[in-house]
Short mmCIF file of C-alpha atoms in Angstrom, two decimals:
data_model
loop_
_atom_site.label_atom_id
_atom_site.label_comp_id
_atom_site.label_asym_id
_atom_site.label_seq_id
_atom_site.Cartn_x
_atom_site.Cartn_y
_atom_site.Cartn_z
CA UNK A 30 71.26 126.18 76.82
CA UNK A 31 73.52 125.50 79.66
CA UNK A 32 74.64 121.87 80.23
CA UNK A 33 73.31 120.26 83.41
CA UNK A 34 76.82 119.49 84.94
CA UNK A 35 77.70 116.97 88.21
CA UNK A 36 80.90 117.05 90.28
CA UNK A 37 82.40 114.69 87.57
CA UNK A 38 82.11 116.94 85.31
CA UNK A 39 83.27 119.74 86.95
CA UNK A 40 86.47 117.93 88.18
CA UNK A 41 86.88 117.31 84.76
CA UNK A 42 86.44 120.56 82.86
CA UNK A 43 88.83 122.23 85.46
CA UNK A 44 91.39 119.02 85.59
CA UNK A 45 91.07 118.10 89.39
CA UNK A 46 90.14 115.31 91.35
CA UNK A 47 86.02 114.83 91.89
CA UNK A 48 87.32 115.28 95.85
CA UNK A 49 88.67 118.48 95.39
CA UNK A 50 85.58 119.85 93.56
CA UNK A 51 83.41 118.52 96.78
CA UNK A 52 85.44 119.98 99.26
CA UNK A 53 85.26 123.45 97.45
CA UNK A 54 81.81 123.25 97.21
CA UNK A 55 81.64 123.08 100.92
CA UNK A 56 84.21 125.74 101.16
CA UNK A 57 86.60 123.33 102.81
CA UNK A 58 89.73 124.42 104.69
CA UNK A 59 91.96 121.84 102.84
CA UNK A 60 91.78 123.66 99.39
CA UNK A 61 93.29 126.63 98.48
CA UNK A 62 91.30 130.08 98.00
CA UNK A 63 92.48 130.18 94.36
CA UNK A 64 91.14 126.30 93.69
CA UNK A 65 87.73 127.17 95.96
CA UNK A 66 86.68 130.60 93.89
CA UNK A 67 87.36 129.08 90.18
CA UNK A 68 85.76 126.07 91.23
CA UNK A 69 82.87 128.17 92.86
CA UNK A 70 82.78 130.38 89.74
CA UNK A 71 82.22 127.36 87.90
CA UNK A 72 79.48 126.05 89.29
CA UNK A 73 77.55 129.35 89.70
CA UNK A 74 78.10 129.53 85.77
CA UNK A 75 76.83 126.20 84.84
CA UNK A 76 74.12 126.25 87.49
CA UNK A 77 74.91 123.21 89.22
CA UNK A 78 72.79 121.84 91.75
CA UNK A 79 73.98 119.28 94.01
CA UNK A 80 72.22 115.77 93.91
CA UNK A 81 69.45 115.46 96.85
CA UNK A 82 70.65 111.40 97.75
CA UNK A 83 74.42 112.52 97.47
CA UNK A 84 73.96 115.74 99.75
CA UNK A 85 71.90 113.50 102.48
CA UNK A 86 74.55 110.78 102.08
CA UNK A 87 77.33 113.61 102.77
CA UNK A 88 76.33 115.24 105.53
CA UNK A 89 75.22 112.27 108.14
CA UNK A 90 75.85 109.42 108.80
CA UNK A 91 72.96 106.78 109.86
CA UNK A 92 74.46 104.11 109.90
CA UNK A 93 71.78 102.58 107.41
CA UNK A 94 72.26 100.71 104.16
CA UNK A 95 70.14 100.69 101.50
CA UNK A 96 69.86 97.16 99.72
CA UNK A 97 67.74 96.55 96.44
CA UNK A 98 67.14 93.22 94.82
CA UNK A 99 65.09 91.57 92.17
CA UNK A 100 63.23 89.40 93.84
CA UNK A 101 62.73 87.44 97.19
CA UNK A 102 61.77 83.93 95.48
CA UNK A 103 64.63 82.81 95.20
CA UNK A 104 66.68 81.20 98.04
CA UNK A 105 70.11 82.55 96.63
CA UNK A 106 68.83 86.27 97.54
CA UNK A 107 67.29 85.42 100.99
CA UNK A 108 70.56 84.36 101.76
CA UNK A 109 72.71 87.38 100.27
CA UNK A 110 70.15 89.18 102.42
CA UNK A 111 71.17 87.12 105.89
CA UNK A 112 74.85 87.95 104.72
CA UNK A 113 74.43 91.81 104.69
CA UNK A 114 72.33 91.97 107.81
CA UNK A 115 74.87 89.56 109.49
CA UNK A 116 77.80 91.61 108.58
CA UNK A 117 76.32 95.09 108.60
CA UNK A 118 75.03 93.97 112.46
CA UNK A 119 78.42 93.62 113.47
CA UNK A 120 79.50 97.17 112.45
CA UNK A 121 76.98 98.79 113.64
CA UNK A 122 74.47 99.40 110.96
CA UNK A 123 71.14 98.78 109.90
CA UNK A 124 69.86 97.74 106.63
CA UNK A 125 66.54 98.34 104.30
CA UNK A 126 65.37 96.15 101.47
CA UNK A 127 63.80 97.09 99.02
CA UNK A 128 62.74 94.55 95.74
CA UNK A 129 62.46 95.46 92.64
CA UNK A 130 61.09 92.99 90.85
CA UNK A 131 62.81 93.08 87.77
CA UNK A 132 61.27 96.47 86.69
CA UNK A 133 63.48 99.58 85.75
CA UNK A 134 61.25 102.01 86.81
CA UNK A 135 60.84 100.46 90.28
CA UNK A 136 64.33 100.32 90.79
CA UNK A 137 64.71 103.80 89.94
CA UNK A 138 61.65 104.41 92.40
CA UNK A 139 63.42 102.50 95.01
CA UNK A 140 66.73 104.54 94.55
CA UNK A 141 64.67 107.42 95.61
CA UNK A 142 62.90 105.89 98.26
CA UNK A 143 66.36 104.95 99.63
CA UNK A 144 67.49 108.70 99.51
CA UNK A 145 64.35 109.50 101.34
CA UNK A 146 65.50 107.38 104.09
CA UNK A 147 68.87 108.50 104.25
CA UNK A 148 71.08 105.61 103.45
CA UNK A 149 74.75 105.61 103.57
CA UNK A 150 74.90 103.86 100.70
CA UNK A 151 73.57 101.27 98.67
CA UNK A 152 73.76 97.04 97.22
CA UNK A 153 72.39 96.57 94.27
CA UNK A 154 71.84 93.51 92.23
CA UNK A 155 70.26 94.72 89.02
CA UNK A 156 67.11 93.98 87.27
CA UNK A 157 66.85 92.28 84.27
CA UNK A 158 64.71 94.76 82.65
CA UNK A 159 67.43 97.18 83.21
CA UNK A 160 69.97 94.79 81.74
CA UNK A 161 68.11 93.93 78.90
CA UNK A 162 67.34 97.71 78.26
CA UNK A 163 70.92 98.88 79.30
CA UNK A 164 69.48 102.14 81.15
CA UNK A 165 72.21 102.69 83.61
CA UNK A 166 71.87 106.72 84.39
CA UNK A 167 70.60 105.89 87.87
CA UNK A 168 73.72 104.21 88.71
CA UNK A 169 76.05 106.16 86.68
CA UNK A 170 74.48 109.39 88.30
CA UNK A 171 75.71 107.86 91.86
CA UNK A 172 78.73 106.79 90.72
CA UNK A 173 79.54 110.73 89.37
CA UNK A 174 78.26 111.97 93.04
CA UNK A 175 80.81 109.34 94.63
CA UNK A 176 77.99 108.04 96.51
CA UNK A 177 79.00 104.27 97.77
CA UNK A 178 77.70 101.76 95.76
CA UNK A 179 78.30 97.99 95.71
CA UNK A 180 76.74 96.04 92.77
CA UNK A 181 76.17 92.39 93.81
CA UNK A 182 75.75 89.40 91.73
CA UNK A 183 74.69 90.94 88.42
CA UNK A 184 76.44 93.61 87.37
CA UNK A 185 77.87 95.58 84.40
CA UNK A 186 81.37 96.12 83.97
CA UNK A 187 80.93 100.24 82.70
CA UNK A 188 79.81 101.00 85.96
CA UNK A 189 83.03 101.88 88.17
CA UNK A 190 82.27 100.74 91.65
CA UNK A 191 82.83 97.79 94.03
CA UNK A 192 81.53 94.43 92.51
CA UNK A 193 80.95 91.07 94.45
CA UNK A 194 80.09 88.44 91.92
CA UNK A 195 79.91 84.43 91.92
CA UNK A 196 82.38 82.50 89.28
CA UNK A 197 79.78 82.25 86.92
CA UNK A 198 82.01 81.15 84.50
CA UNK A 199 84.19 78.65 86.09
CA UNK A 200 80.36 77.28 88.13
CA UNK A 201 78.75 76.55 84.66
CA UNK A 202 81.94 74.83 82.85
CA UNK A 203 81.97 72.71 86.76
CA UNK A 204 78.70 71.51 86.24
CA UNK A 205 78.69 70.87 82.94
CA UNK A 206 81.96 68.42 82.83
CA UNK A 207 80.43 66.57 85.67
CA UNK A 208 77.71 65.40 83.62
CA UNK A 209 79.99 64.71 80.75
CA UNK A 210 82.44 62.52 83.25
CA UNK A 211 79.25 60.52 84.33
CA UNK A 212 79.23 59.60 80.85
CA UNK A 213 76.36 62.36 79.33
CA UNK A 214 76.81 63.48 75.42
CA UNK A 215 73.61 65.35 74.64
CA UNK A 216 74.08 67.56 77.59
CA UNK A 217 71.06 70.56 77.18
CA UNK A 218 71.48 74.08 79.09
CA UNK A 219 68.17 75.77 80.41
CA UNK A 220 69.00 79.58 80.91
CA UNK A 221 68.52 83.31 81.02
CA UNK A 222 68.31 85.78 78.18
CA UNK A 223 72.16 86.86 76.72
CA UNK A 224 71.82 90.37 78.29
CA UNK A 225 71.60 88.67 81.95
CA UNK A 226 75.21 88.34 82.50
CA UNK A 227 75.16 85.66 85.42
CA UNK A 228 73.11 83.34 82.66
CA UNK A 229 75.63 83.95 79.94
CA UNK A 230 78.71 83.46 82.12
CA UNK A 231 77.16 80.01 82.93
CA UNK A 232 76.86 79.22 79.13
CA UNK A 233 80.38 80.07 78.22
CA UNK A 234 81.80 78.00 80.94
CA UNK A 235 79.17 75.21 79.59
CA UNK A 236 80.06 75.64 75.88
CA UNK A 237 83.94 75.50 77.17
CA UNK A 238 83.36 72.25 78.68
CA UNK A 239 82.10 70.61 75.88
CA UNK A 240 84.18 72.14 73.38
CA UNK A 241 87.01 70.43 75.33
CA UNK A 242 85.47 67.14 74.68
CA UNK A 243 84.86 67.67 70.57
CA UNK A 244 81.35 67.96 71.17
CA UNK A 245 79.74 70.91 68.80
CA UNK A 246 77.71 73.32 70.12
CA UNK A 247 73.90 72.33 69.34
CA UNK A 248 71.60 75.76 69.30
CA UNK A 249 68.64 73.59 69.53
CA UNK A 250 69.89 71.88 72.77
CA UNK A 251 70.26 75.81 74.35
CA UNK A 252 66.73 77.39 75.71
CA UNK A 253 66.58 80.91 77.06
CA UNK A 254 63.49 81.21 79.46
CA UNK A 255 61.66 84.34 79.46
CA UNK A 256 60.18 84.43 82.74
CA UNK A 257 57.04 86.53 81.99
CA UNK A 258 56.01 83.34 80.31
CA UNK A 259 55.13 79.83 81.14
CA UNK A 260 58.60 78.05 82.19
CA UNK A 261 57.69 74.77 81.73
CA UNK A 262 56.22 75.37 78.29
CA UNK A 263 59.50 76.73 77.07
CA UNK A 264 61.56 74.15 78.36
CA UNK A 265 59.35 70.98 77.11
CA UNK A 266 60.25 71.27 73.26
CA UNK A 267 64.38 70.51 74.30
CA UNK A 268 63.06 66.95 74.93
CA UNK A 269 62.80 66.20 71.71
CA UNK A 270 66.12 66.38 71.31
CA UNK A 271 67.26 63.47 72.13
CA UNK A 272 69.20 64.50 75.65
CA UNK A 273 70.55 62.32 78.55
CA UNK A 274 71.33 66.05 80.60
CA UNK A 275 70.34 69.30 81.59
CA UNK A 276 72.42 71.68 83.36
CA UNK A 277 69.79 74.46 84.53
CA UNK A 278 70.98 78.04 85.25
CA UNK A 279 68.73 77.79 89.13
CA UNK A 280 67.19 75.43 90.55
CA UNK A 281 63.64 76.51 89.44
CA UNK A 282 64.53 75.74 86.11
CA UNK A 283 66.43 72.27 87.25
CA UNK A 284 63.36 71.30 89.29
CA UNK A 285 60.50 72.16 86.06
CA UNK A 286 62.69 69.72 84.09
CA UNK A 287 62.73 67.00 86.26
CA UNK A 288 58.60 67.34 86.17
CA UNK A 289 58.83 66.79 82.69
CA UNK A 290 60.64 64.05 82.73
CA UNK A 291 58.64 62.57 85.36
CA UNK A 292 55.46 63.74 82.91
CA UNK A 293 57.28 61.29 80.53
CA UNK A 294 58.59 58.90 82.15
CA UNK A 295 62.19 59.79 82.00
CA UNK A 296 63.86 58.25 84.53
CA UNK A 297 66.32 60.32 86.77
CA UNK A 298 69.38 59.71 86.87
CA UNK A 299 69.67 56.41 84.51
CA UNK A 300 68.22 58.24 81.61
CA UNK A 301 68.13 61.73 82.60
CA UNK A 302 70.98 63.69 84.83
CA UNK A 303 70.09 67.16 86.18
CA UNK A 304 72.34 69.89 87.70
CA UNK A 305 70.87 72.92 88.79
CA UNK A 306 72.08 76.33 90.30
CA UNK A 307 71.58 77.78 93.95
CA UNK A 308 71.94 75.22 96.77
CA UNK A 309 68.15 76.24 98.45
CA UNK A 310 65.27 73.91 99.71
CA UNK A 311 64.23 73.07 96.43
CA UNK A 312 67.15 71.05 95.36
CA UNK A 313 67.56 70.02 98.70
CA UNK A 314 64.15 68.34 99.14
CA UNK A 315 62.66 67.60 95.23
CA UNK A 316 62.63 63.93 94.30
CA UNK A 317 65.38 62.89 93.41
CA UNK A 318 67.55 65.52 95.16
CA UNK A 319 68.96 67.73 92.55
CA UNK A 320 72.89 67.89 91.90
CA UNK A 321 73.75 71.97 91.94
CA UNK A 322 75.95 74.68 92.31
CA UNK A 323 76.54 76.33 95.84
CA UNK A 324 76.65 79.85 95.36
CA UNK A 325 77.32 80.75 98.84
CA UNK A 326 75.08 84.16 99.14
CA UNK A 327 75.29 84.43 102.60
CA UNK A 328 79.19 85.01 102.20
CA UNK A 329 78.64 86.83 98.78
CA UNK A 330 76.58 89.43 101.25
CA UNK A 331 78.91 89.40 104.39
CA UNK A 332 82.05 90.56 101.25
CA UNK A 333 79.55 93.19 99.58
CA UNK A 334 78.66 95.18 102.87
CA UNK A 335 82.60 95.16 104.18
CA UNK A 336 83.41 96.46 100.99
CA UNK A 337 80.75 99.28 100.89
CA UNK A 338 80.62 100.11 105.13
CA UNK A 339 84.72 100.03 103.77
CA UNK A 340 83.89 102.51 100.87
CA UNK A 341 81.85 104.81 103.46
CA UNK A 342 84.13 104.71 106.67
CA UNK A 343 86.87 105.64 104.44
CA UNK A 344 85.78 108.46 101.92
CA UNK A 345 88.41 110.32 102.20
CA UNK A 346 90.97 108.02 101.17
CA UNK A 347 91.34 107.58 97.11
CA UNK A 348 89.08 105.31 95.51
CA UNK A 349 89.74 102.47 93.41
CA UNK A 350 87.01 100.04 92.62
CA UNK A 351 87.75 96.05 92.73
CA UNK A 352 85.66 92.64 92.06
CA UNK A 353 85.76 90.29 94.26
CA UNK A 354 85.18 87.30 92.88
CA UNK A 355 83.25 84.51 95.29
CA UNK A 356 84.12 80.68 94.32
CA UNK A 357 81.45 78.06 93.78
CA UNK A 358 80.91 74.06 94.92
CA UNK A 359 79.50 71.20 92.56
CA UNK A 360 77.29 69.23 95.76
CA UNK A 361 76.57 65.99 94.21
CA UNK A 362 72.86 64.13 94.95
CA UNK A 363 70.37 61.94 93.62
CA UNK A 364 69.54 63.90 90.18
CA UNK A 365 73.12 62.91 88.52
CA UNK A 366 75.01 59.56 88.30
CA UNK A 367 78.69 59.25 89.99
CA UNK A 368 81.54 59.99 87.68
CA UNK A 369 82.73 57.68 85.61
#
């Protein structure tokens, strides 16, 4: 049986550039007879047929974008969403949304919806069934048919295209040795599975943090929510633990926790401090007002769709795929103490 082959492969069978093996396909005047009829030859023997999304994304432009996200819910992807519209706006494009609300399968679904529409090319943030399942054909398919692809927020490192991501790392070890400076020693994390890798990041740079201060690292004092169950059930049973903190991976989870302890009696901050993740209305407006990360999605979406309208206005040039990495700010209110 003959192998289904893509341009990737191709270009590498015959030892030339994935470019070169497009342009012969189209019979281009920039490659040479000799390179056109053994690439040709190739492809007639192999029986390749060209991908549906790439050939629509070659041969127009529509100035459209295709964006997909996991959810709307929170406020950190509303704004990411303001960002690319703001920034696509400005060069001339138009964007669609789709949401895919955590589920593989609808974010394959979506991928083809998007080729229906004939995108330029796409955002992505992934969903966390795909992460946890680590089914990445979709993307590695548009990656091998040099379709433009930006993967925003959560990403995976094997895929080889432009990546805009938050310093997860350096956020969670921020928040973390604030509430050990205001004094905090039983300092409990609230997070995502390990094969999120925003949620992990986080826990590294909280484990750093109190590594640095001799204090071990206490299993029991780590919860990973799965969100297709009750939140607020999972987190209760780290109460009994003894803690004077939480740092919280979003604010969902910071603001559940703070119920708790108001469900107890906890009082916030003398007995309790909370830090949470994503600077939206809920930590803006709970009671007390919750200490968090800024992510700053609205900027995080302004560098993703400059880097892809960047990837697409400039095809022809060669391709080398970067990470931009977007900084974070600790905003201090009502759910922590001051430093010590």
């Amino acid at each position: 049986m003959k192998q289904k082959v893509t341009i990737k492969t191709i270009a590498k069978e015959l030892g030339v550039s994935t470019s070169t093996v497009s342009k012969a396909l189209k019979d281009s005047h920039e490659i040479s007879k000799e390179t056109k009829e053994k690439i040709q030859a190739y492809a007639d023997l192999y029986n390749y047929k060209p991908n549906n999304l790439a050939l629509q994304l070659r041969n127009q432009k529509t100035k459209l974008i295709g964006v997909i996200l996991p959810k709307i819910v929170h406020h950190f992807f509303s704004t990411i969403i303001k960002g690319i519209e703001e920034g696509a706006h400005k060069k001339g494009y138009r964007i669609m949304v789709c949401f895919s609300d955590e589920s593989h399968t609808k974010e394959v679904e979506n991928l083809k919806v998007l080729s229906n529409g004939s995108v330029d090319g796409l955002i992505v943030s992934i969903a966390n069934e795909t992460l946890a399942n680590k089914e990445f054909k979709h993307f590695q398919d548009l990656v091998s048919e040099e379709i433009p692809l930006v993967l925003l927020d959560r990403v995976v490192d094997d895929i080889k295209c432009d990546k805009v991501v938050v310093d997860d790392f350096g956020a969670g070890y921020k928040a973390t040795k604030h509430l050990l400076n205001t004094g905090c020693k039983r300092v409990a994390i609230i997070t995502t599975p390990e094969y999120v890798n925003v949620g992990t990041l986080r826990r590294k740079g909280y484990e750093k943090a109190l590594l640095e201060r001799k204090i071990a690292i206490d299993k029991n004092l780590i919860i990973e929510i799965d969100e297709n169950e009750n939140i607020k059930e999972q987190i209760r049973p780290v109460f009994d633990h003894n803690i004077d903190a939480i740092f919280a991976v979003n604010e969902i989870y910071a603001a559940k926790s703070i119920r708790i302890a108001k469900e107890k009696s906890i009082r916030i901050p003398e007995e309790l401090s909370v830090t949470g993740f994503t600077d939206g209305l809920i930590s803006e407006y709970s009671t007390p007002s919750i200490t968090t990360i800024a992510q700053h999605g609205l900027t995080m979406g302004k560098q993703a769709v400059e880097a892809l309208i960047n990837r697409i206005e400039n095809e022809s040039e060669k391709y080398s795929p970067k990470t931009i990495v977007i900084s974070s700010d600790l905003k201090l209110r009502e759910s922590t103490k001051p430093s010590s």
